[in-house]
Amino acid sequence: MTGRAWAVLAVLCGAIFLEGVDVAMLNVALPSIRADLGLSTGTAGGVVSAYVLGYGGFMLFGGRAADLLGRRRMFVFWMTVFLVFSGLGGFATTGWMLLIARFVTGVAAAFLAPAGLSLVTTSFAEGPVRDKALLVYSGIAAGGFSLGMVAGGLLTALGWRWVFFAPVALSAVILVGVLALVRDSEVPQRVRGGFDVLGALTVTGAMLLLVYGVVRLEHPGESAVLTAAVFAVGLLLLALFVVIERRSEAPLVRLGILRSANVLRTTIVGLLFQGSFAGFQFVGTLYLQEVRGWSAVQTGLAMVVIGIDAILAPTLTPRLVRRFGTARVIFVGMLLASVAYLLFLPMNIDWAYAAMLPTMLLLGLAFALVYGPLTIAGTDGVAEQEHGLAGGLLYTGFQFGFALGISAVTAVTVASGPIAIGGLRTALVVPVTAALVAVVVAASGLSSRTSCAGNLEEGSLVR
């Protein structure tokens, strides 16, 4: 790859790294934010949920908007929004200011993620070069989340507002880099019949309600009738969206893409993989901080080993993908994740870190084998003009998985009573089950043809 190719990739990796760091740092800083602003438990939880609502609710809209309105244009605009509202979050003095800032930041991320992924897939020629770029991209994304836990602990020690101000500085650097280096591979598509506004409104409303319904599951004491109503209206809007798309001259989402077994399988595995890890992280954090009394920095350092995928993804994974194909690599990665969660089940009050280390190492390897190959498989066989949509579907799966994993584990933990080893072991069954189901789904792709190295030569670089 040329120097310019690496520079383009570095800028786009910076954006996905920023998203991972931003989420992880806030999770670590939340107790300090709650204490300083005097937030209630519900408002503090809402700070996390607001981001999830914005991200999950607008992801499909964001993915298609990148294809129709221009990937670079969407990326630059929403990175600017991300920068502004992250800064506003740092100046928040009340809970509602923080809630608004996090919701809009989540919306910005929903447009950034598919735009960034489709910029990678369309900037690098299909084949080994694109695969390598995607594996580096995904490795940096996962590494950012792991390192964000440590960075969040360190920045919180200086003051929780730095958790919001640090992303502002990184966003500014990324914006300069994108404006200088990145260009769209093609002009935005012309939309016959106008932009599908009604489709965009219905799918966004459906996603918002469904994510909100999932978030409500975290609190079993809340009205079950209201939760059921939220899900019902969300599903009704989703059905209405399907009807609109079938009749639209220029649909926001071409429903034919959902007939692709590869796209569906990739999205489901992504949902289960992210959900299992989100649930494990929640259980692990409670175990280390609430049961063992470790600090936020110590907890982050304990889990930072998972970040080895940032090294393995661009070095080991490309060779494995070329030799065995994405389906086999993903399958083995999900097996390793399942074993990792099972190894954590015997946790007890005086467990040495050496007993936890195998789980952390296996999860780092699992991320290297699953996350990157999923981004390759997610656009494999999809027309270039729909890469944003395919990326939106994959990231929607990731975000729903995150929300479902946290909600399911939280519900089990709350139902088990005060935080204790027994309740946490029970809650850990959720990520174990999700990972095992993902193994079964991933196995269904072993018989299908998967992209291994592509048909283009290594010399094909940035277009």
Coordinates of C-alpha atoms in Angstrom, one line a residue:
M1 CA 0.0 0.0 0.0
T2 CA 1.2 3.5 -0.8
G3 CA 1.8 6.1 1.8
R4 CA -1.4 7.9 0.8
A5 CA -3.4 4.7 1.1
W6 CA -2.2 4.3 4.7
A7 CA -2.9 7.9 5.4
V8 CA -6.5 7.5 4.2
L9 CA -6.9 4.4 6.2
A10 CA -5.4 6.0 9.3
V11 CA -7.9 8.9 9.1
L12 CA -10.9 6.6 8.8
C13 CA -9.6 4.3 11.5
G14 CA -9.4 7.4 13.7
A15 CA -13.1 7.9 13.4
I16 CA -14.1 4.4 14.4
F17 CA -11.5 4.5 17.2
L18 CA -13.1 7.7 18.4
E19 CA -16.6 6.0 18.6
G20 CA -15.2 3.1 20.6
V21 CA -13.2 5.3 23.0
D22 CA -16.2 7.7 23.5
V23 CA -18.6 4.9 24.6
A24 CA -16.0 3.1 26.8
M25 CA -14.8 6.3 28.6
L26 CA -18.3 7.4 29.4
N27 CA -19.2 4.0 30.9
V28 CA -16.2 4.3 33.3
A29 CA -16.9 8.0 34.1
L30 CA -20.6 7.6 34.8
P31 CA -20.4 7.1 38.6
S32 CA -18.3 10.4 38.9
I33 CA -20.8 12.2 36.6
R34 CA -23.7 11.0 38.7
A35 CA -22.1 12.1 42.0
D36 CA -21.0 15.5 40.7
L37 CA -24.3 16.5 39.0
G38 CA -26.5 14.8 41.6
L39 CA -28.2 12.6 39.0
S40 CA -30.8 10.0 40.0
T41 CA -30.2 6.4 39.1
G42 CA -32.8 6.6 36.3
T43 CA -31.2 9.7 34.8
A44 CA -27.7 8.2 35.0
G45 CA -28.9 5.1 33.2
G46 CA -30.6 7.3 30.7
V47 CA -27.3 8.9 29.8
V48 CA -26.2 5.6 28.4
S49 CA -29.6 4.7 26.9
A50 CA -29.9 8.1 25.1
Y51 CA -26.7 7.3 23.1
V52 CA -28.0 3.8 22.3
L53 CA -31.4 5.3 21.2
G54 CA -29.8 7.8 18.9
Y55 CA -27.3 5.2 17.5
G56 CA -29.7 2.3 17.0
G57 CA -32.7 4.5 15.9
F58 CA -31.0 6.2 13.0
M59 CA -28.5 3.6 11.8
L60 CA -30.5 2.3 8.8
F61 CA -31.3 5.8 7.8
G62 CA -27.7 6.8 8.2
G63 CA -26.5 3.9 6.1
R64 CA -28.7 4.6 3.1
A65 CA -28.1 8.4 3.4
A66 CA -24.4 7.7 2.9
D67 CA -25.2 5.9 -0.4
L68 CA -27.7 8.5 -1.7
L69 CA -26.3 11.8 -0.4
G70 CA -22.5 11.1 -0.5
R71 CA -20.4 9.2 1.9
R72 CA -17.7 11.9 2.4
R73 CA -20.4 14.6 2.7
M74 CA -22.3 12.7 5.4
F75 CA -19.0 11.8 7.2
V76 CA -17.8 15.4 7.4
F77 CA -21.2 16.8 8.4
W78 CA -21.9 14.3 11.2
M79 CA -18.3 14.3 12.5
T80 CA -18.8 18.1 13.0
V81 CA -22.0 17.4 14.8
F82 CA -20.2 14.8 16.9
L83 CA -17.5 17.3 17.8
V84 CA -20.0 20.0 18.8
F85 CA -22.3 17.9 21.0
S86 CA -19.4 16.1 22.6
G87 CA -18.1 19.5 23.7
L88 CA -21.6 20.5 24.9
G89 CA -21.7 17.4 27.0
G90 CA -18.5 18.5 28.7
F91 CA -20.1 21.8 29.7
A92 CA -23.3 20.1 31.0
T93 CA -24.6 21.3 34.4
T94 CA -27.8 19.4 34.5
G95 CA -29.0 15.9 33.6
W96 CA -31.2 17.0 30.7
M97 CA -28.3 18.8 29.0
L98 CA -26.3 15.6 29.2
L99 CA -29.2 13.5 27.9
I100 CA -29.6 15.7 24.9
A101 CA -25.9 15.8 24.2
R102 CA -25.6 12.0 24.3
F103 CA -28.7 11.5 22.2
V104 CA -27.4 13.7 19.4
T105 CA -23.9 12.3 19.7
G106 CA -25.5 8.8 19.2
V107 CA -27.4 10.1 16.1
A108 CA -24.1 11.5 14.7
A109 CA -22.4 8.1 15.3
A110 CA -25.3 6.4 13.5
F111 CA -24.4 8.3 10.3
L112 CA -20.7 8.2 10.8
A113 CA -20.3 4.4 11.3
P114 CA -21.8 3.2 7.9
A115 CA -20.4 6.2 6.1
G116 CA -16.9 5.4 7.4
L117 CA -17.2 1.7 6.6
S118 CA -18.4 2.3 3.1
L119 CA -15.6 4.8 2.5
V120 CA -13.2 2.0 3.4
T121 CA -14.9 -0.5 1.2
T122 CA -15.1 1.9 -1.8
S123 CA -11.6 3.5 -1.4
F124 CA -9.8 0.2 -1.6
A125 CA -10.0 -2.3 -4.5
E126 CA -11.9 -5.5 -3.7
G127 CA -9.6 -8.4 -2.8
P128 CA -6.6 -8.7 -0.4
V129 CA -6.0 -5.0 -0.1
R130 CA -9.6 -4.2 0.9
D131 CA -9.6 -7.2 3.3
K132 CA -6.5 -6.0 4.9
A133 CA -7.9 -2.4 5.2
L134 CA -11.1 -3.7 6.8
L135 CA -9.2 -5.9 9.3
V136 CA -7.0 -3.0 10.3
Y137 CA -10.2 -0.8 10.6
S138 CA -12.1 -3.3 12.7
G139 CA -9.0 -4.0 14.9
I140 CA -8.6 -0.4 15.7
A141 CA -12.4 -0.2 16.5
A142 CA -12.2 -3.0 19.0
G143 CA -8.9 -1.8 20.4
G144 CA -10.4 1.7 20.9
F145 CA -13.1 0.2 23.1
S146 CA -10.6 -1.7 25.2
L147 CA -8.2 1.3 25.5
G148 CA -11.1 3.6 26.2
M149 CA -11.8 1.9 29.5
V150 CA -8.2 2.7 30.7
A151 CA -8.3 6.2 29.2
G152 CA -11.7 6.9 30.8
G153 CA -10.3 5.9 34.2
L154 CA -7.3 8.2 33.8
L155 CA -9.3 11.1 32.5
T156 CA -11.9 10.8 35.2
A157 CA -9.1 11.1 37.7
L158 CA -8.4 14.6 36.2
G159 CA -12.1 15.4 36.0
W160 CA -15.0 13.7 34.3
R161 CA -15.5 16.6 31.8
W162 CA -12.3 15.6 30.1
V163 CA -14.1 12.4 29.0
F164 CA -16.1 14.7 26.7
F165 CA -13.4 17.3 25.8
A166 CA -10.8 14.7 24.7
P167 CA -13.0 13.4 21.8
V168 CA -13.4 17.0 20.7
A169 CA -9.7 17.3 20.0
L170 CA -9.6 14.0 18.2
S171 CA -12.6 14.9 16.1
A172 CA -11.0 18.1 15.0
V173 CA -7.8 16.2 13.9
I174 CA -10.0 13.6 12.0
L175 CA -12.0 16.3 10.3
V176 CA -8.8 18.0 8.9
G177 CA -7.5 14.6 7.7
V178 CA -10.7 13.7 5.9
L179 CA -11.0 17.1 4.2
A180 CA -7.4 16.8 3.0
L181 CA -7.1 13.1 2.1
V182 CA -10.5 11.4 1.6
R183 CA -12.7 11.6 -1.4
D184 CA -15.8 9.8 -2.5
S185 CA -15.3 7.0 -5.1
E186 CA -18.3 8.3 -7.0
V187 CA -20.8 11.1 -7.0
P188 CA -24.0 10.7 -4.9
Q189 CA -26.8 8.8 -6.7
R190 CA -29.6 10.7 -8.3
V191 CA -32.9 9.6 -6.7
R192 CA -35.8 9.2 -9.1
G193 CA -39.0 10.1 -7.5
G194 CA -37.4 12.1 -4.7
F195 CA -35.9 11.0 -1.4
D196 CA -38.0 8.4 0.5
V197 CA -38.9 10.7 3.4
L198 CA -41.9 8.6 4.5
G199 CA -39.7 5.5 4.6
A200 CA -37.0 7.3 6.5
L201 CA -39.5 8.5 9.1
T202 CA -41.2 5.1 9.6
V203 CA -38.0 3.1 9.9
T204 CA -36.4 5.6 12.2
G205 CA -39.5 5.7 14.4
A206 CA -39.6 1.9 14.4
M207 CA -35.9 1.6 15.4
L208 CA -36.3 4.2 18.1
L209 CA -39.3 2.5 19.7
L210 CA -37.8 -1.0 19.5
V211 CA -34.5 0.1 21.0
Y212 CA -36.4 2.0 23.7
G213 CA -38.4 -1.2 24.4
V214 CA -35.2 -3.1 24.8
V215 CA -33.8 -0.5 27.2
R216 CA -37.0 -0.7 29.3
L217 CA -36.3 -4.4 29.8
E218 CA -33.4 -3.4 32.0
H219 CA -36.0 -2.3 34.7
P220 CA -38.4 -5.2 35.3
G221 CA -40.3 -3.0 37.8
E222 CA -41.5 -0.7 35.1
S223 CA -45.0 -1.1 33.6
A224 CA -45.0 -4.3 31.5
V225 CA -48.1 -3.0 29.6
L226 CA -46.3 0.2 28.5
T227 CA -43.2 -1.9 27.4
A228 CA -45.4 -4.2 25.4
A229 CA -47.1 -1.2 23.8
V230 CA -43.8 0.3 22.8
F231 CA -42.8 -3.0 21.1
A232 CA -46.2 -3.3 19.5
V233 CA -46.1 0.2 18.0
G234 CA -42.5 -0.3 16.9
L235 CA -43.3 -3.5 15.1
L236 CA -46.4 -1.8 13.5
L237 CA -44.2 1.0 12.2
L238 CA -41.7 -1.6 10.9
A239 CA -44.5 -3.4 9.0
L240 CA -45.7 -0.1 7.6
F241 CA -42.1 0.6 6.5
V242 CA -42.0 -2.6 4.5
V243 CA -45.3 -1.7 2.8
I244 CA -44.0 1.7 1.9
E245 CA -40.7 0.3 0.5
R246 CA -42.5 -2.2 -1.7
R247 CA -44.5 0.6 -3.3
S248 CA -41.8 3.3 -3.4
E249 CA -40.3 4.2 -6.7
A250 CA -37.0 5.0 -4.9
P251 CA -37.0 3.0 -1.7
L252 CA -34.8 4.0 1.2
V253 CA -34.0 0.3 1.7
R254 CA -34.1 -2.1 -1.2
L255 CA -35.8 -5.1 0.5
G256 CA -34.1 -7.5 -1.9
I257 CA -30.9 -7.1 0.1
L258 CA -32.6 -8.8 3.0
R259 CA -33.0 -12.0 0.9
S260 CA -29.2 -12.4 0.9
A261 CA -28.5 -15.3 3.3
N262 CA -25.0 -13.9 3.8
V263 CA -26.2 -10.4 4.8
L264 CA -28.8 -11.9 7.3
R265 CA -26.3 -14.4 8.8
T266 CA -23.7 -11.7 9.2
T267 CA -26.1 -9.3 10.9
I268 CA -27.4 -12.0 13.3
V269 CA -23.9 -13.2 14.2
G270 CA -22.9 -9.5 14.8
L271 CA -25.9 -9.0 17.0
L272 CA -25.2 -12.1 19.1
F273 CA -21.4 -11.4 19.3
Q274 CA -21.8 -7.8 20.4
G275 CA -24.7 -8.7 22.8
S276 CA -22.7 -11.5 24.5
F277 CA -19.6 -9.2 24.9
A278 CA -21.7 -6.3 26.2
G279 CA -23.3 -8.6 28.8
F280 CA -20.0 -10.1 29.8
Q281 CA -18.5 -6.6 30.2
F282 CA -21.4 -5.6 32.4
V283 CA -21.0 -8.7 34.6
G284 CA -17.2 -8.4 34.7
T285 CA -17.3 -4.7 35.7
L286 CA -19.8 -5.4 38.5
Y287 CA -17.7 -8.3 39.7
L288 CA -14.4 -6.4 39.8
Q289 CA -15.8 -3.1 41.1
E290 CA -18.8 -4.0 43.3
V291 CA -17.7 -7.4 44.6
R292 CA -13.9 -7.2 44.5
G293 CA -13.7 -3.4 45.2
W294 CA -11.3 -2.6 42.3
S295 CA -11.1 0.9 41.0
A296 CA -12.2 2.0 37.5
V297 CA -8.5 2.2 36.4
Q298 CA -7.8 -1.3 37.8
T299 CA -10.9 -2.6 36.0
G300 CA -9.8 -1.0 32.8
L301 CA -6.3 -2.4 33.0
A302 CA -7.7 -5.9 33.8
M303 CA -9.7 -5.9 30.6
V304 CA -7.1 -4.1 28.4
V305 CA -5.7 -7.5 27.4
I306 CA -8.8 -7.8 25.1
G307 CA -7.2 -5.0 23.1
I308 CA -4.6 -7.5 21.6
D309 CA -7.0 -7.8 18.7
A310 CA -5.7 -4.4 17.5
I311 CA -2.4 -6.1 16.9
L312 CA -3.7 -9.5 15.7
A313 CA -6.4 -8.2 13.4
P314 CA -4.1 -6.6 10.8
T315 CA -1.3 -9.2 11.1
L316 CA -2.7 -12.7 11.8
T317 CA -6.3 -12.4 10.6
P318 CA -5.6 -11.6 7.0
R319 CA -3.5 -14.7 6.6
L320 CA -6.3 -16.8 8.2
V321 CA -9.0 -15.3 6.0
R322 CA -6.9 -15.8 2.8
R323 CA -6.3 -19.5 3.7
F324 CA -9.6 -20.5 5.3
G325 CA -12.2 -17.9 4.2
T326 CA -14.3 -15.6 6.4
A327 CA -16.9 -18.1 7.3
R328 CA -14.5 -20.5 9.0
V329 CA -12.6 -17.8 10.7
I330 CA -15.8 -16.3 12.1
F331 CA -17.0 -19.7 13.3
V332 CA -13.7 -20.5 15.1
G333 CA -13.8 -17.0 16.7
M334 CA -17.3 -17.5 18.0
L335 CA -16.2 -20.9 19.5
L336 CA -13.3 -19.1 21.3
A337 CA -15.7 -16.5 22.7
S338 CA -18.0 -19.2 24.0
V339 CA -15.1 -20.9 25.7
A340 CA -14.0 -17.6 27.2
Y341 CA -17.3 -16.9 28.8
L342 CA -17.6 -20.5 30.1
L343 CA -14.1 -20.1 31.7
F344 CA -15.4 -17.1 33.7
L345 CA -18.3 -19.0 35.3
P346 CA -16.3 -20.3 38.3
M347 CA -15.5 -16.8 39.5
N348 CA -15.3 -16.4 43.2
I349 CA -14.6 -13.8 45.8
D350 CA -10.8 -14.4 46.0
W351 CA -10.1 -15.3 42.4
A352 CA -6.6 -14.4 41.3
Y353 CA -6.2 -12.3 38.1
A354 CA -4.3 -15.3 36.6
A355 CA -7.6 -17.2 36.6
M356 CA -9.3 -14.4 34.7
L357 CA -6.5 -13.9 32.2
P358 CA -7.4 -16.8 29.9
T359 CA -10.9 -15.3 29.4
M360 CA -9.4 -11.9 28.5
L361 CA -6.9 -13.4 26.1
L362 CA -9.5 -15.6 24.3
L363 CA -11.8 -12.7 23.9
G364 CA -9.0 -10.6 22.4
L365 CA -8.4 -13.4 19.9
A366 CA -12.1 -13.9 19.3
F367 CA -12.5 -10.2 18.5
A368 CA -9.6 -10.5 16.0
L369 CA -11.3 -13.5 14.3
V370 CA -14.9 -12.2 14.3
Y371 CA -15.2 -8.5 14.2
G372 CA -13.0 -7.8 11.1
P373 CA -14.2 -10.8 9.0
L374 CA -17.8 -9.7 9.8
T375 CA -17.2 -6.3 8.2
I376 CA -15.8 -8.2 5.1
A377 CA -18.6 -10.6 4.9
G378 CA -21.2 -7.9 5.5
T379 CA -20.5 -6.3 2.1
D380 CA -19.4 -9.4 0.3
G381 CA -21.5 -9.8 -2.9
V382 CA -23.3 -6.5 -2.3
A383 CA -23.2 -3.9 -5.1
E384 CA -20.9 -1.0 -4.3
Q385 CA -23.7 1.6 -4.4
E386 CA -25.4 -0.3 -1.5
H387 CA -22.3 -0.6 0.8
G388 CA -23.6 2.1 3.1
L389 CA -26.9 0.2 3.5
A390 CA -25.1 -3.1 4.1
G391 CA -22.9 -1.4 6.7
G392 CA -26.0 0.1 8.3
L393 CA -27.6 -3.3 8.6
L394 CA -24.4 -4.7 10.2
Y395 CA -24.0 -1.9 12.7
T396 CA -27.7 -2.0 13.5
G397 CA -27.2 -5.6 14.5
F398 CA -24.2 -4.5 16.6
Q399 CA -26.2 -1.8 18.3
F400 CA -29.3 -4.0 19.0
G401 CA -27.0 -6.7 20.3
F402 CA -25.3 -4.2 22.7
A403 CA -28.7 -3.0 23.9
L404 CA -30.1 -6.6 24.2
G405 CA -27.0 -7.9 26.0
I406 CA -27.0 -5.1 28.6
S407 CA -30.7 -5.3 29.1
A408 CA -30.9 -9.0 29.5
V409 CA -28.0 -9.2 31.9
T410 CA -29.3 -6.2 33.9
A411 CA -32.7 -7.8 34.2
V412 CA -31.3 -11.1 35.5
T413 CA -29.0 -9.3 37.9
V414 CA -31.8 -7.2 39.3
A415 CA -34.0 -10.3 39.6
S416 CA -31.3 -12.0 41.6
G417 CA -31.3 -9.4 44.3
P418 CA -28.3 -7.5 45.8
I419 CA -25.1 -7.9 43.7
A420 CA -23.4 -11.1 44.7
I421 CA -21.4 -13.9 43.2
G422 CA -24.4 -16.2 42.7
G423 CA -26.5 -13.6 40.9
L424 CA -23.5 -12.6 38.6
R425 CA -22.9 -16.3 37.7
T426 CA -26.6 -16.6 36.8
A427 CA -26.4 -13.4 34.7
L428 CA -23.3 -14.7 32.9
V429 CA -25.4 -17.5 31.4
V430 CA -26.9 -14.9 29.1
P431 CA -23.6 -14.1 27.2
V432 CA -22.7 -17.8 27.2
T433 CA -26.1 -18.7 25.6
A434 CA -25.8 -15.9 23.1
A435 CA -22.3 -16.9 22.0
L436 CA -23.4 -20.6 21.6
V437 CA -26.3 -19.6 19.4
A438 CA -24.0 -17.4 17.3
V439 CA -21.8 -20.5 16.8
V440 CA -24.8 -22.4 15.4
V441 CA -25.7 -19.5 13.1
A442 CA -22.1 -19.1 12.0
A443 CA -21.9 -22.8 11.2
S444 CA -24.7 -22.4 8.7
G445 CA -22.3 -20.4 6.5
L446 CA -19.6 -23.0 6.4
S447 CA -21.0 -24.7 3.4
S448 CA -21.5 -21.5 1.4
R449 CA -18.8 -19.9 -0.7
T450 CA -17.0 -17.1 1.1
S451 CA -14.7 -14.4 0.0
C452 CA -11.2 -15.4 0.9
A453 CA -8.6 -13.3 -0.8
G454 CA -10.6 -11.8 -3.7
N455 CA -9.7 -12.0 -7.3
L456 CA -7.7 -8.8 -7.6
E457 CA -4.0 -8.4 -7.4
E458 CA -2.2 -7.2 -4.3
G459 CA -1.1 -4.1 -6.3
S460 CA -4.6 -2.7 -6.5
L461 CA -4.7 0.3 -4.1
V462 CA -6.8 3.4 -3.5
R463 CA -9.0 4.3 -6.3

